[in-house]
């Protein structure tokens, strides 16, 4: 039952608007009507109208995740729940220690307020080991870590617990793909499940893209993704260590080489220079101390060029994304003569 005022039907809509704009309409309930009158639910009495009790249907008031979060953690703590990523239908949360006691509630709220999310995971670690894989724990929803992620019109299957993957590099993948010209041979070292290679092939139909990857699980998904996007013959997934595969198959072959392994790409600049043909372009990703800036990344490139006897021309250096308060990820685009 709700409290309402009774208004003749032809005046109903005008009155509903007035009550709504003055905050008197009780929006938790739907208005109802009979042949002569409309019954408008109200929060308090309205001069010249008698309050009546009516059977009223309750609205499903859908709260947003932000509203629920605010109720769960309190508005003063909202800021410390930093972020979450969505990979397909899986949400990945970073929960600070202060909120660990409320993590299940937060995860449930995310599931309830977002129909596209089916599973919620918590990051248990940073990227670890040679394969750069993260550990997760389950918070809510379906117990799985495999998803289909769509970006730049490319679909990718992947298992977050078995391979590296970051949706945060989407912009960077688009930026590189825009640079690739018709007829190029592109070599993606450290290719993972293929996001850079596939996005490039999507945007530039007349390029041949090779991806080399050490993690057998990632290569299995990479091959599946090549088929999923109908890119057989244009994109080749190669299982192996770049240090072995490049000297065997790619010496002086590539118009463009990508090095998306910021943790240790500098140890492989010699390999990238071996693969890049004269005048080829290399995209080198690395972490540097924020205070040192882009110059620190460029110094690594010049040093590798000197050792390889190749003249280096920097095309562009830019911040890809912040990594921690003191560290940033930088990409240096350069040409090797
Ligand atoms: C940071 S991840 C990037 C993956 C992918 N490019 C992406 O953006 O999703 C680096 C990848 O390099 C692979 N890797 C590490 N060392 C390698 C090597 N020597 N040869 C080939 N791949 C390697 C790891 O297994 C990992 O999948």
GROMACS .gro file of C-alpha atoms and ligand atoms in nm:
model
  364
    1UNK     CA    1   0.000   0.000   0.000
    2UNK     CA    2   0.111   0.355  -0.075
    3UNK     CA    3  -0.015   0.701   0.012
    4UNK     CA    4  -0.151   0.884  -0.293
    5UNK     CA    5  -0.361   1.178  -0.403
    6UNK     CA    6  -0.661   1.132  -0.634
    7UNK     CA    7  -0.663   1.356  -0.943
    8UNK     CA    8  -0.915   1.362  -1.233
    9UNK     CA    9  -0.761   1.175  -1.527
   10UNK     CA   10  -0.734   1.473  -1.760
   11UNK     CA   11  -0.533   1.666  -1.503
   12UNK     CA   12  -0.323   1.361  -1.408
   13UNK     CA   13  -0.017   1.411  -1.630
   14UNK     CA   14   0.024   1.780  -1.550
   15UNK     CA   15  -0.003   1.707  -1.177
   16UNK     CA   16   0.239   1.415  -1.200
   17UNK     CA   17   0.500   1.647  -1.354
   18UNK     CA   18   0.446   1.916  -1.090
   19UNK     CA   19   0.477   1.668  -0.805
   20UNK     CA   20   0.787   1.513  -0.963
   21UNK     CA   21   0.967   1.845  -1.008
   22UNK     CA   22   0.886   1.950  -0.651
   23UNK     CA   23   1.013   1.615  -0.516
   24UNK     CA   24   0.674   1.518  -0.368
   25UNK     CA   25   0.596   1.233  -0.606
   26UNK     CA   26   0.692   0.900  -0.450
   27UNK     CA   27   0.882   0.748  -0.742
   28UNK     CA   28   0.924   0.418  -0.561
   29UNK     CA   29   0.568   0.332  -0.676
   30UNK     CA   30   0.393   0.338  -1.013
   31UNK     CA   31   0.084   0.565  -1.043
   32UNK     CA   32  -0.242   0.373  -1.092
   33UNK     CA   33  -0.584   0.473  -1.225
   34UNK     CA   34  -0.952   0.381  -1.257
   35UNK     CA   35  -1.205   0.514  -1.508
   36UNK     CA   36  -1.225   0.864  -1.357
   37UNK     CA   37  -0.911   0.923  -1.152
   38UNK     CA   38  -0.536   0.887  -1.148
   39UNK     CA   39  -0.376   0.795  -0.812
   40UNK     CA   40  -0.038   0.961  -0.776
   41UNK     CA   41   0.185   0.818  -0.499
   42UNK     CA   42   0.320   1.097  -0.278
   43UNK     CA   43   0.577   1.128  -0.001
   44UNK     CA   44   0.371   1.387   0.194
   45UNK     CA   45   0.032   1.555   0.186
   46UNK     CA   46  -0.057   1.808  -0.083
   47UNK     CA   47  -0.276   2.112  -0.001
   48UNK     CA   48  -0.643   2.076  -0.113
   49UNK     CA   49  -0.599   1.701  -0.184
   50UNK     CA   50  -0.705   1.424   0.048
   51UNK     CA   51  -0.452   1.149   0.108
   52UNK     CA   52  -0.581   0.803   0.019
   53UNK     CA   53  -0.430   0.455   0.062
   54UNK     CA   54  -0.393   0.267  -0.266
   55UNK     CA   55  -0.256  -0.067  -0.384
   56UNK     CA   56   0.050   0.043  -0.580
   57UNK     CA   57   0.310  -0.156  -0.768
   58UNK     CA   58   0.664  -0.096  -0.649
   59UNK     CA   59   0.923   0.005  -0.908
   60UNK     CA   60   1.244  -0.199  -0.933
   61UNK     CA   61   1.480   0.081  -0.850
   62UNK     CA   62   1.806  -0.014  -1.023
   63UNK     CA   63   2.104   0.134  -0.854
   64UNK     CA   64   2.430   0.192  -1.032
   65UNK     CA   65   2.749   0.015  -0.922
   66UNK     CA   66   2.883   0.346  -0.797
   67UNK     CA   67   2.578   0.398  -0.576
   68UNK     CA   68   2.602   0.045  -0.435
   69UNK     CA   69   2.976   0.082  -0.382
   70UNK     CA   70   2.916   0.399  -0.192
   71UNK     CA   71   2.667   0.219   0.036
   72UNK     CA   72   2.904  -0.075   0.091
   73UNK     CA   73   3.229   0.108   0.160
   74UNK     CA   74   3.103   0.451   0.265
   75UNK     CA   75   3.157   0.757   0.054
   76UNK     CA   76   3.484   0.846   0.220
   77UNK     CA   77   3.638   0.514   0.106
   78UNK     CA   78   3.508   0.521  -0.250
   79UNK     CA   79   3.829   0.669  -0.385
   80UNK     CA   80   4.047   0.385  -0.259
   81UNK     CA   81   3.865   0.125  -0.466
   82UNK     CA   82   4.075   0.220  -0.761
   83UNK     CA   83   3.962   0.038  -1.070
   84UNK     CA   84   3.845  -0.273  -1.245
   85UNK     CA   85   3.904  -0.411  -1.592
   86UNK     CA   86   3.656  -0.596  -1.806
   87UNK     CA   87   3.778  -0.875  -2.029
   88UNK     CA   88   3.481  -1.009  -2.223
   89UNK     CA   89   3.228  -1.100  -1.954
   90UNK     CA   90   3.482  -1.122  -1.672
   91UNK     CA   91   3.551  -0.831  -1.438
   92UNK     CA   92   3.893  -0.813  -1.276
   93UNK     CA   93   3.913  -0.616  -0.953
   94UNK     CA   94   4.203  -0.468  -0.767
   95UNK     CA   95   4.100  -0.462  -0.404
   96UNK     CA   96   4.312  -0.260  -0.163
   97UNK     CA   97   4.384  -0.425   0.173
   98UNK     CA   98   4.151  -0.189   0.361
   99UNK     CA   99   3.853  -0.322   0.164
  100UNK     CA  100   3.934  -0.694   0.164
  101UNK     CA  101   3.659  -0.764   0.422
  102UNK     CA  102   3.401  -0.620   0.181
  103UNK     CA  103   3.531  -0.769  -0.144
  104UNK     CA  104   3.250  -1.025  -0.188
  105UNK     CA  105   2.986  -0.757  -0.140
  106UNK     CA  106   3.161  -0.534  -0.393
  107UNK     CA  107   3.185  -0.822  -0.643
  108UNK     CA  108   2.816  -0.911  -0.595
  109UNK     CA  109   2.720  -0.547  -0.653
  110UNK     CA  110   2.915  -0.548  -0.978
  111UNK     CA  111   2.737  -0.865  -1.092
  112UNK     CA  112   2.394  -0.728  -0.999
  113UNK     CA  113   2.442  -0.390  -1.166
  114UNK     CA  114   2.603  -0.509  -1.488
  115UNK     CA  115   2.418  -0.776  -1.683
  116UNK     CA  116   2.717  -0.829  -1.914
  117UNK     CA  117   2.944  -0.942  -1.632
  118UNK     CA  118   2.922  -1.312  -1.551
  119UNK     CA  119   3.231  -1.364  -1.335
  120UNK     CA  120   3.430  -1.147  -1.098
  121UNK     CA  121   3.797  -1.215  -1.019
  122UNK     CA  122   4.044  -1.049  -0.792
  123UNK     CA  123   4.405  -0.985  -0.893
  124UNK     CA  124   4.625  -1.192  -0.662
  125UNK     CA  125   4.960  -1.087  -0.803
  126UNK     CA  126   5.139  -0.875  -1.059
  127UNK     CA  127   5.251  -1.026  -1.390
  128UNK     CA  128   5.490  -1.308  -1.303
  129UNK     CA  129   5.760  -1.519  -1.463
  130UNK     CA  130   5.878  -1.548  -1.820
  131UNK     CA  131   5.522  -1.583  -1.953
  132UNK     CA  132   5.407  -1.268  -1.764
  133UNK     CA  133   5.098  -1.439  -1.618
  134UNK     CA  134   4.894  -1.318  -1.320
  135UNK     CA  135   4.731  -1.520  -1.041
  136UNK     CA  136   4.362  -1.463  -0.963
  137UNK     CA  137   4.105  -1.570  -0.708
  138UNK     CA  138   3.729  -1.599  -0.760
  139UNK     CA  139   3.500  -1.346  -0.598
  140UNK     CA  140   3.157  -1.399  -0.754
  141UNK     CA  141   2.963  -1.546  -1.044
  142UNK     CA  142   3.077  -1.827  -1.270
  143UNK     CA  143   3.403  -1.997  -1.176
  144UNK     CA  144   3.606  -1.949  -1.488
  145UNK     CA  145   3.896  -1.749  -1.625
  146UNK     CA  146   3.838  -1.802  -1.998
  147UNK     CA  147   3.664  -1.528  -2.197
  148UNK     CA  148   3.609  -1.383  -2.541
  149UNK     CA  149   3.727  -1.023  -2.567
  150UNK     CA  150   3.640  -0.792  -2.857
  151UNK     CA  151   3.852  -0.492  -2.955
  152UNK     CA  152   3.884  -0.292  -3.280
  153UNK     CA  153   3.645  -0.543  -3.440
  154UNK     CA  154   3.867  -0.840  -3.351
  155UNK     CA  155   3.748  -1.128  -3.129
  156UNK     CA  156   3.998  -1.296  -2.902
  157UNK     CA  157   3.964  -1.607  -2.690
  158UNK     CA  158   4.197  -1.623  -2.393
  159UNK     CA  159   4.239  -1.763  -2.045
  160UNK     CA  160   4.341  -1.493  -1.800
  161UNK     CA  161   4.501  -1.749  -1.567
  162UNK     CA  162   4.721  -1.903  -1.837
  163UNK     CA  163   4.832  -1.614  -2.059
  164UNK     CA  164   4.921  -1.246  -2.044
  165UNK     CA  165   4.645  -1.012  -2.146
  166UNK     CA  166   4.566  -0.645  -2.085
  167UNK     CA  167   4.264  -0.455  -2.218
  168UNK     CA  168   4.446  -0.135  -2.121
  169UNK     CA  169   4.669  -0.155  -2.429
  170UNK     CA  170   4.375  -0.125  -2.668
  171UNK     CA  171   4.454   0.236  -2.761
  172UNK     CA  172   4.819   0.153  -2.823
  173UNK     CA  173   4.724  -0.139  -3.050
  174UNK     CA  174   4.504   0.093  -3.254
  175UNK     CA  175   4.783   0.352  -3.275
  176UNK     CA  176   5.036   0.102  -3.411
  177UNK     CA  177   4.788  -0.058  -3.652
  178UNK     CA  178   4.719   0.284  -3.808
  179UNK     CA  179   5.087   0.315  -3.900
  180UNK     CA  180   5.114  -0.008  -4.097
  181UNK     CA  181   5.122   0.045  -4.474
  182UNK     CA  182   5.014  -0.192  -4.751
  183UNK     CA  183   5.271  -0.458  -4.836
  184UNK     CA  184   5.453  -0.444  -4.500
  185UNK     CA  185   5.595  -0.750  -4.327
  186UNK     CA  186   5.534  -0.701  -3.956
  187UNK     CA  187   5.700  -0.906  -3.685
  188UNK     CA  188   5.536  -0.903  -3.340
  189UNK     CA  189   5.786  -1.041  -3.091
  190UNK     CA  190   5.630  -1.155  -2.757
  191UNK     CA  191   5.294  -1.189  -2.932
  192UNK     CA  192   5.078  -1.343  -2.654
  193UNK     CA  193   4.733  -1.449  -2.777
  194UNK     CA  194   4.785  -1.218  -3.074
  195UNK     CA  195   4.617  -0.883  -2.993
  196UNK     CA  196   4.872  -0.659  -3.170
  197UNK     CA  197   4.904  -0.894  -3.469
  198UNK     CA  198   4.528  -0.938  -3.511
  199UNK     CA  199   4.441  -0.568  -3.476
  200UNK     CA  200   4.710  -0.481  -3.732
  201UNK     CA  201   4.578  -0.742  -3.976
  202UNK     CA  202   4.223  -0.616  -3.923
  203UNK     CA  203   4.316  -0.258  -4.013
  204UNK     CA  204   4.567  -0.334  -4.288
  205UNK     CA  205   4.441  -0.618  -4.508
  206UNK     CA  206   4.752  -0.606  -4.729
  207UNK     CA  207   5.014  -0.681  -4.463
  208UNK     CA  208   5.174  -1.008  -4.360
  209UNK     CA  209   5.197  -1.036  -3.983
  210UNK     CA  210   5.409  -1.285  -3.786
  211UNK     CA  211   5.384  -1.331  -3.411
  212UNK     CA  212   5.642  -1.519  -3.203
  213UNK     CA  213   5.543  -1.638  -2.855
  214UNK     CA  214   5.706  -1.865  -2.597
  215UNK     CA  215   5.400  -1.966  -2.391
  216UNK     CA  216   5.236  -2.273  -2.556
  217UNK     CA  217   4.892  -2.187  -2.408
  218UNK     CA  218   4.912  -1.836  -2.555
  219UNK     CA  219   5.010  -1.974  -2.897
  220UNK     CA  220   4.718  -2.219  -2.886
  221UNK     CA  221   4.479  -1.925  -2.830
  222UNK     CA  222   4.665  -1.714  -3.088
  223UNK     CA  223   4.609  -1.985  -3.351
  224UNK     CA  224   4.243  -2.016  -3.249
  225UNK     CA  225   4.207  -1.637  -3.278
  226UNK     CA  226   4.361  -1.629  -3.626
  227UNK     CA  227   4.089  -1.876  -3.737
  228UNK     CA  228   3.815  -1.703  -3.539
  229UNK     CA  229   3.884  -1.382  -3.733
  230UNK     CA  230   3.937  -1.551  -4.070
  231UNK     CA  231   4.299  -1.433  -4.092
  232UNK     CA  232   4.464  -1.758  -4.201
  233UNK     CA  233   4.743  -1.684  -4.448
  234UNK     CA  234   4.772  -1.322  -4.332
  235UNK     CA  235   4.872  -1.383  -3.970
  236UNK     CA  236   5.107  -1.660  -3.860
  237UNK     CA  237   5.144  -1.766  -3.496
  238UNK     CA  238   5.487  -1.912  -3.421
  239UNK     CA  239   5.571  -2.100  -3.100
  240UNK     CA  240   5.925  -2.033  -2.983
  241UNK     CA  241   6.187  -1.805  -2.832
  242UNK     CA  242   6.253  -1.491  -3.040
  243UNK     CA  243   6.623  -1.540  -2.975
  244UNK     CA  244   6.607  -1.870  -3.163
  245UNK     CA  245   6.332  -1.805  -3.419
  246UNK     CA  246   6.455  -1.466  -3.548
  247UNK     CA  247   6.805  -1.584  -3.653
  248UNK     CA  248   6.645  -1.891  -3.820
  249UNK     CA  249   6.369  -1.716  -4.014
  250UNK     CA  250   6.362  -1.338  -3.993
  251UNK     CA  251   6.709  -1.188  -4.048
  252UNK     CA  252   6.663  -0.855  -4.230
  253UNK     CA  253   6.303  -0.944  -4.318
  254UNK     CA  254   6.073  -0.711  -4.123
  255UNK     CA  255   5.954  -0.365  -4.226
  256UNK     CA  256   5.829  -0.325  -3.871
  257UNK     CA  257   5.910  -0.501  -3.542
  258UNK     CA  258   5.701  -0.474  -3.224
  259UNK     CA  259   5.853  -0.547  -2.882
  260UNK     CA  260   5.566  -0.553  -2.629
  261UNK     CA  261   5.762  -0.696  -2.335
  262UNK     CA  262   5.831  -0.384  -2.128
  263UNK     CA  263   5.985  -0.577  -1.837
  264UNK     CA  264   6.289  -0.689  -2.038
  265UNK     CA  265   6.255  -0.581  -2.402
  266UNK     CA  266   6.589  -0.400  -2.379
  267UNK     CA  267   6.761  -0.740  -2.354
  268UNK     CA  268   6.615  -0.822  -2.696
  269UNK     CA  269   6.692  -0.499  -2.888
  270UNK     CA  270   6.977  -0.685  -3.065
  271UNK     CA  271   6.725  -0.946  -3.186
  272UNK     CA  272   6.480  -0.680  -3.305
  273UNK     CA  273   6.759  -0.501  -3.493
  274UNK     CA  274   6.855  -0.833  -3.654
  275UNK     CA  275   6.497  -0.879  -3.779
  276UNK     CA  276   6.445  -0.520  -3.900
  277UNK     CA  277   6.545  -0.459  -4.260
  278UNK     CA  278   6.749  -0.149  -4.347
  279UNK     CA  279   6.521   0.144  -4.279
  280UNK     CA  280   6.278  -0.074  -4.081
  281UNK     CA  281   6.079   0.065  -3.787
  282UNK     CA  282   6.089  -0.079  -3.435
  283UNK     CA  283   5.839  -0.013  -3.154
  284UNK     CA  284   6.024  -0.063  -2.828
  285UNK     CA  285   5.829  -0.082  -2.498
  286UNK     CA  286   6.004  -0.033  -2.168
  287UNK     CA  287   5.955   0.078  -1.809
  288UNK     CA  288   6.142   0.381  -1.684
  289UNK     CA  289   6.152   0.579  -1.365
  290UNK     CA  290   5.900   0.861  -1.397
  291UNK     CA  291   6.164   1.116  -1.295
  292UNK     CA  292   6.404   0.999  -1.567
  293UNK     CA  293   6.142   1.023  -1.841
  294UNK     CA  294   6.153   0.930  -2.208
  295UNK     CA  295   6.522   1.010  -2.245
  296UNK     CA  296   6.607   0.704  -2.034
  297UNK     CA  297   6.420   0.483  -2.282
  298UNK     CA  298   6.583   0.652  -2.581
  299UNK     CA  299   6.930   0.598  -2.430
  300UNK     CA  300   6.865   0.221  -2.429
  301UNK     CA  301   6.780   0.238  -2.799
  302UNK     CA  302   7.089   0.442  -2.895
  303UNK     CA  303   7.310   0.206  -2.698
  304UNK     CA  304   7.169  -0.098  -2.881
  305UNK     CA  305   7.205   0.080  -3.217
  306UNK     CA  306   7.568   0.158  -3.142
  307UNK     CA  307   7.641  -0.205  -3.053
  308UNK     CA  308   7.472  -0.331  -3.370
  309UNK     CA  309   7.638  -0.068  -3.590
  310UNK     CA  310   7.296   0.069  -3.698
  311UNK     CA  311   7.215   0.439  -3.715
  312UNK     CA  312   6.905   0.518  -3.508
  313UNK     CA  313   6.644   0.783  -3.584
  314UNK     CA  314   6.387   0.838  -3.312
  315UNK     CA  315   6.043   0.893  -3.466
  316UNK     CA  316   5.843   0.938  -3.147
  317UNK     CA  317   5.864   0.857  -2.776
  318UNK     CA  318   5.558   0.865  -2.557
  319UNK     CA  319   5.408   0.742  -2.234
  320UNK     CA  320   5.185   0.438  -2.292
  321UNK     CA  321   5.043   0.425  -1.942
  322UNK     CA  322   5.141   0.479  -1.580
  323UNK     CA  323   5.252   0.156  -1.417
  324UNK     CA  324   5.305   0.255  -1.055
  325UNK     CA  325   5.347   0.588  -0.878
  326UNK     CA  326   5.718   0.589  -0.966
  327UNK     CA  327   5.723   0.393  -1.293
  328UNK     CA  328   5.580   0.459  -1.638
  329UNK     CA  329   5.563   0.248  -1.952
  330UNK     CA  330   5.722   0.423  -2.250
  331UNK     CA  331   5.717   0.333  -2.617
  332UNK     CA  332   5.996   0.450  -2.845
  333UNK     CA  333   5.921   0.431  -3.218
  334UNK     CA  334   6.249   0.439  -3.411
  335UNK     CA  335   6.395   0.371  -3.752
  336UNK     CA  336   6.715   0.169  -3.791
  337UNK     CA  337   6.920   0.253  -4.099
  338LIG     C1  338   5.380  -0.857  -2.177
  338LIG     S1  339   5.331  -1.001  -2.266
  338LIG     C2  340   5.263  -0.931  -2.413
  338LIG     C3  341   5.173  -1.025  -2.489
  338LIG     C4  342   5.095  -0.960  -2.605
  338LIG     N1  343   5.181  -0.893  -2.697
  338LIG     C5  344   4.989  -0.866  -2.553
  338LIG     O1  345   5.005  -0.744  -2.564
  338LIG     O2  346   4.889  -0.916  -2.498
  338LIG     C6  347   5.487  -1.065  -2.316
  338LIG     C7  348   5.482  -1.202  -2.380
  338LIG     O3  349   5.613  -1.238  -2.426
  338LIG     C8  350   5.631  -1.377  -2.409
  338LIG     N2  351   5.776  -1.401  -2.409
  338LIG     C9  352   5.863  -1.377  -2.307
  338LIG     N3  353   5.989  -1.406  -2.347
  338LIG    C10  354   5.983  -1.446  -2.477
  338LIG    C11  355   6.080  -1.488  -2.572
  338LIG     N4  356   6.209  -1.494  -2.540
  338LIG     N5  357   6.037  -1.523  -2.695
  338LIG    C12  358   5.904  -1.517  -2.729
  338LIG     N6  359   5.809  -1.477  -2.642
  338LIG    C13  360   5.846  -1.443  -2.517
  338LIG    C14  361   5.558  -1.409  -2.280
  338LIG     O4  362   5.521  -1.545  -2.274
  338LIG    C15  363   5.437  -1.314  -2.289
  338LIG     O5  364   5.326  -1.379  -2.346
   0.00000   0.00000   0.00000
